[in-house]
């Protein structure tokens, strides 16, 4: 996925977090809560999108491959190329299911469900 | 740098930020301010370590390769395998020099100075 063109842009994780996310129909589906990183490689595992819940209670999260996020300035947020229905049926996780060694399962389920080419 | 052992651990960017950083002599050198990500690949560009300055004014930053950070639970922070002198002489940047297309220069300078194998 690395480009050799010099068009590589740096984006700070702190700026990614809190950015709104929209589906392919332009509907708001949530926001980026966090970005999960691999300790033992140089790779971004996935973005964590939060949806539902109230003040963090009962909130569920999607793990979405980084490569699926496309920043669209006109919308002021990321657009993922997935329909509302696909996102509603996507694997969702508690925060515990996304961290430590559990993160690997969430990552694999995400890449499989969204049919993204694994980076590993 | 990707391991094939299944020991890949997920760490949230939000938890990395704010973690203290020590040099090879155990001296405190600063803390992780941010993690810079590549928009157009799946790679972590570098960690941003803040040092000096006051309330963010005049603060300078080091770009340090992710692979150089080793989390040491006993110290409650990351240890980088660099001496105090090496860190003092390291390239430092303003926040503007670390973002957007400038990030690539900072990345290249960092990997070269710290003699880390490029991931790209």
Coordinates of C-alpha atoms in Angstrom, one line a residue:
Chain A
X1 CA 0.0 0.0 0.0
X2 CA 3.0 2.3 0.4
X3 CA 3.2 4.8 -2.5
X4 CA 6.6 5.7 -4.0
X5 CA 5.4 9.0 -5.4
X6 CA 6.3 11.3 -2.5
X7 CA 2.6 12.0 -1.9
X8 CA 2.7 10.4 1.4
X9 CA 1.0 12.6 3.9
X10 CA 1.5 12.6 7.6
X11 CA -1.6 12.8 9.8
X12 CA -1.4 13.0 13.6
X13 CA -3.4 10.3 15.5
X14 CA -4.7 13.1 17.7
X15 CA -6.3 14.7 14.7
X16 CA -7.8 11.5 13.4
X17 CA -9.6 10.9 16.7
X18 CA -12.9 12.7 16.9
X19 CA -13.3 12.9 13.2
X20 CA -16.8 12.1 11.9
X21 CA -17.4 9.1 9.7
X22 CA -20.0 8.7 7.0
X23 CA -21.2 5.7 5.0
X24 CA -21.3 5.4 1.2
X25 CA -24.8 7.0 1.3
X26 CA -23.5 10.1 3.1
X27 CA -25.2 9.2 6.3
X28 CA -23.4 9.8 9.6
X29 CA -22.4 6.6 11.3
X30 CA -20.2 7.6 14.2
X31 CA -16.8 9.0 14.8
X32 CA -13.2 7.8 15.1
X33 CA -12.7 6.9 18.8
X34 CA -9.1 5.6 18.5
X35 CA -6.5 4.1 16.2
X36 CA -5.2 0.7 17.1
X37 CA -1.5 0.2 16.5
X38 CA 0.7 -3.0 16.5
X39 CA 3.3 -2.9 19.2
X40 CA 5.6 -5.4 17.4
X41 CA 5.4 -4.1 13.8
X42 CA 5.2 -0.7 12.2
X43 CA 1.5 -1.2 11.2
X44 CA -1.8 0.4 11.9
X45 CA -4.1 -2.4 12.9
X46 CA -7.4 -0.6 12.3
X47 CA -9.4 2.5 13.2
X48 CA -12.0 2.2 16.0
X49 CA -15.4 3.8 15.2
X50 CA -17.8 4.3 18.0
X51 CA -21.5 4.2 17.6
X52 CA -24.5 3.9 19.9
X53 CA -24.4 3.8 23.6
X54 CA -24.7 6.8 26.0
X55 CA -21.8 8.5 27.6
X56 CA -19.7 5.5 26.9
X57 CA -22.1 3.1 28.7
X58 CA -23.0 0.2 26.5
X59 CA -21.1 1.7 23.6
X60 CA -20.1 -0.7 20.8
X61 CA -17.2 -0.3 18.4
X62 CA -16.4 -1.2 14.9
X63 CA -12.9 -2.1 13.9
X64 CA -12.4 -0.7 10.4
X65 CA -9.3 -1.1 8.2
X66 CA -7.3 2.1 7.9
X67 CA -7.2 1.6 4.1
X68 CA -11.0 1.9 4.0
X69 CA -11.1 5.4 5.3
X70 CA -11.1 8.2 2.8
X71 CA -11.0 11.7 4.0
X72 CA -13.5 13.9 2.1
X73 CA -12.9 17.6 2.9
X74 CA -16.4 18.7 1.7
X75 CA -18.0 16.4 4.3
X76 CA -15.4 17.3 6.9
X77 CA -14.9 13.6 7.7
X78 CA -14.1 10.2 6.6
X79 CA -16.2 8.2 4.1
X80 CA -16.2 4.5 4.2
X81 CA -17.3 2.6 1.0
X82 CA -19.8 0.5 2.9
X83 CA -23.6 0.7 2.9
X84 CA -25.7 1.4 6.0
X85 CA -26.9 -2.2 6.0
X86 CA -23.3 -3.6 5.7
X87 CA -22.2 -1.5 8.7
X88 CA -25.3 -2.4 10.8
X89 CA -24.4 -6.1 10.3
X90 CA -20.7 -5.6 10.9
X91 CA -18.8 -7.3 13.8
X92 CA -18.9 -5.0 16.8
X93 CA -16.9 -5.2 20.0
X94 CA -16.5 -3.9 23.5
X95 CA -13.3 -1.9 24.2
X96 CA -11.9 -5.0 25.9
X97 CA -12.3 -7.0 22.8
X98 CA -10.2 -4.6 20.8
X99 CA -7.1 -4.3 23.0
X100 CA -4.1 -6.5 23.9
X101 CA -4.1 -9.9 22.3
X102 CA -7.8 -9.7 21.5
X103 CA -7.0 -7.0 19.0
X104 CA -5.8 -9.6 16.6
X105 CA -9.2 -11.4 16.4
X106 CA -11.0 -8.1 15.9
X107 CA -8.5 -7.2 13.2
X108 CA -8.9 -10.5 11.3
X109 CA -12.7 -10.4 11.6
X110 CA -12.8 -6.8 10.3
X111 CA -10.6 -7.4 7.3
X112 CA -12.5 -10.5 6.4
X113 CA -16.0 -8.9 6.8
X114 CA -15.1 -5.8 4.8
X115 CA -13.2 -7.8 2.3
X116 CA -9.9 -5.8 2.6
X117 CA -6.6 -7.1 1.6
X118 CA -4.6 -8.0 4.7
X119 CA -1.4 -6.0 5.3
X120 CA 0.2 -8.8 7.2
Chain B
X1 CA 9.3 -5.8 11.4
X2 CA 6.1 -7.8 11.4
X3 CA 6.3 -10.8 13.6
X4 CA 4.8 -14.1 12.5
X5 CA 4.5 -15.5 16.0
X6 CA 1.0 -14.4 16.9
X7 CA 2.4 -12.2 19.6
X8 CA 1.1 -9.1 18.0
X9 CA -0.4 -6.8 20.5
X10 CA -2.8 -4.1 19.9
X11 CA -2.1 -0.7 21.6
X12 CA -4.5 2.2 21.3
X13 CA -3.0 5.5 20.1
X14 CA -4.8 7.3 22.9
X15 CA -2.9 5.2 25.4
X16 CA 0.5 5.7 23.8
X17 CA 0.0 9.5 23.9
X18 CA 1.1 10.9 27.3
X19 CA 3.4 8.0 28.1
X20 CA 6.8 9.0 29.5
X21 CA 10.0 8.3 27.6
X22 CA 13.4 7.5 29.0
X23 CA 16.8 7.2 27.4
X24 CA 19.2 4.3 27.6
X25 CA 20.6 5.7 30.9
X26 CA 17.2 5.7 32.5
X27 CA 16.8 9.5 32.4
X28 CA 13.5 11.0 31.6
X29 CA 13.6 12.8 28.3
X30 CA 10.0 13.7 27.6
X31 CA 6.7 12.1 26.7
X32 CA 4.9 10.9 23.6
X33 CA 2.8 13.8 22.3
X34 CA 1.4 12.1 19.3
X35 CA 1.8 9.3 16.7
X36 CA 2.1 10.3 13.1
X37 CA 0.4 8.0 10.6
X38 CA 0.7 7.7 6.9
X39 CA -2.6 8.6 5.1
X40 CA -1.7 6.6 2.0
X41 CA -0.3 3.5 3.5
X42 CA -0.9 1.3 6.5
X43 CA 2.2 2.5 8.3
X44 CA 3.1 4.3 11.4
X45 CA 5.5 7.1 10.4
X46 CA 7.0 7.9 13.8
X47 CA 6.2 8.8 17.4
X48 CA 6.4 12.5 18.3
X49 CA 8.3 13.1 21.6
X50 CA 7.9 16.5 23.2
X51 CA 10.6 18.1 25.2
X52 CA 11.4 21.6 26.5
X53 CA 9.2 24.6 26.0
X54 CA 6.5 25.8 28.4
X55 CA 2.8 25.2 28.0
X56 CA 3.4 24.3 24.4
X57 CA 5.2 27.7 23.6
X58 CA 8.5 27.1 21.9
X59 CA 8.2 23.4 22.4
X60 CA 10.3 21.3 20.1
X61 CA 9.7 17.8 19.0
X62 CA 11.6 14.7 18.1
X63 CA 10.4 12.3 15.5
X64 CA 11.4 8.8 16.7
X65 CA 10.8 5.6 14.8
X66 CA 8.1 3.4 16.3
X67 CA 10.5 0.4 16.2
X68 CA 12.9 2.2 18.6
X69 CA 10.3 2.4 21.4
X70 CA 10.4 -0.4 23.9
X71 CA 7.7 -0.3 26.7
X72 CA 9.3 -1.2 30.0
X73 CA 6.6 -1.9 32.6
X74 CA 9.0 -1.4 35.6
X75 CA 9.7 2.2 34.4
X76 CA 6.1 2.8 33.4
X77 CA 7.2 4.2 30.1
X78 CA 9.0 3.7 26.8
X79 CA 12.8 3.3 26.7
X80 CA 14.7 4.3 23.6
X81 CA 18.1 2.8 23.0
X82 CA 19.8 6.2 22.6
X83 CA 22.1 8.1 24.9
X84 CA 21.4 11.5 26.3
X85 CA 24.0 13.1 24.0
X86 CA 22.5 11.4 20.9
X87 CA 19.1 12.7 21.8
X88 CA 20.3 16.2 22.5
X89 CA 21.9 16.4 19.1
X90 CA 18.9 14.8 17.3
X91 CA 16.9 16.7 14.7
X92 CA 14.1 18.6 16.3
X93 CA 11.1 20.1 14.7
X94 CA 8.2 22.5 15.2
X95 CA 4.7 20.9 15.0
X96 CA 4.3 22.4 11.5
X97 CA 7.5 20.6 10.3
X98 CA 6.0 17.3 11.3
X99 CA 2.6 17.4 9.6
X100 CA 1.3 17.1 6.0
X101 CA 4.0 16.7 3.3
X102 CA 6.7 18.0 5.7
X103 CA 6.2 14.8 7.7
X104 CA 8.2 12.9 5.1
X105 CA 11.3 15.0 5.6
X106 CA 11.1 14.6 9.3
X107 CA 10.6 10.9 9.0
X108 CA 13.6 10.4 6.7
X109 CA 15.8 12.6 8.9
X110 CA 14.8 10.6 11.9
X111 CA 15.4 7.1 10.4
X112 CA 18.7 8.3 9.1
X113 CA 19.9 9.9 12.3
X114 CA 18.8 7.0 14.6
X115 CA 20.1 4.5 12.0
X116 CA 16.8 2.5 11.8
X117 CA 15.9 0.3 8.9
X118 CA 13.3 2.1 6.8
X119 CA 9.9 0.4 6.6
X120 CA 9.2 2.0 3.2

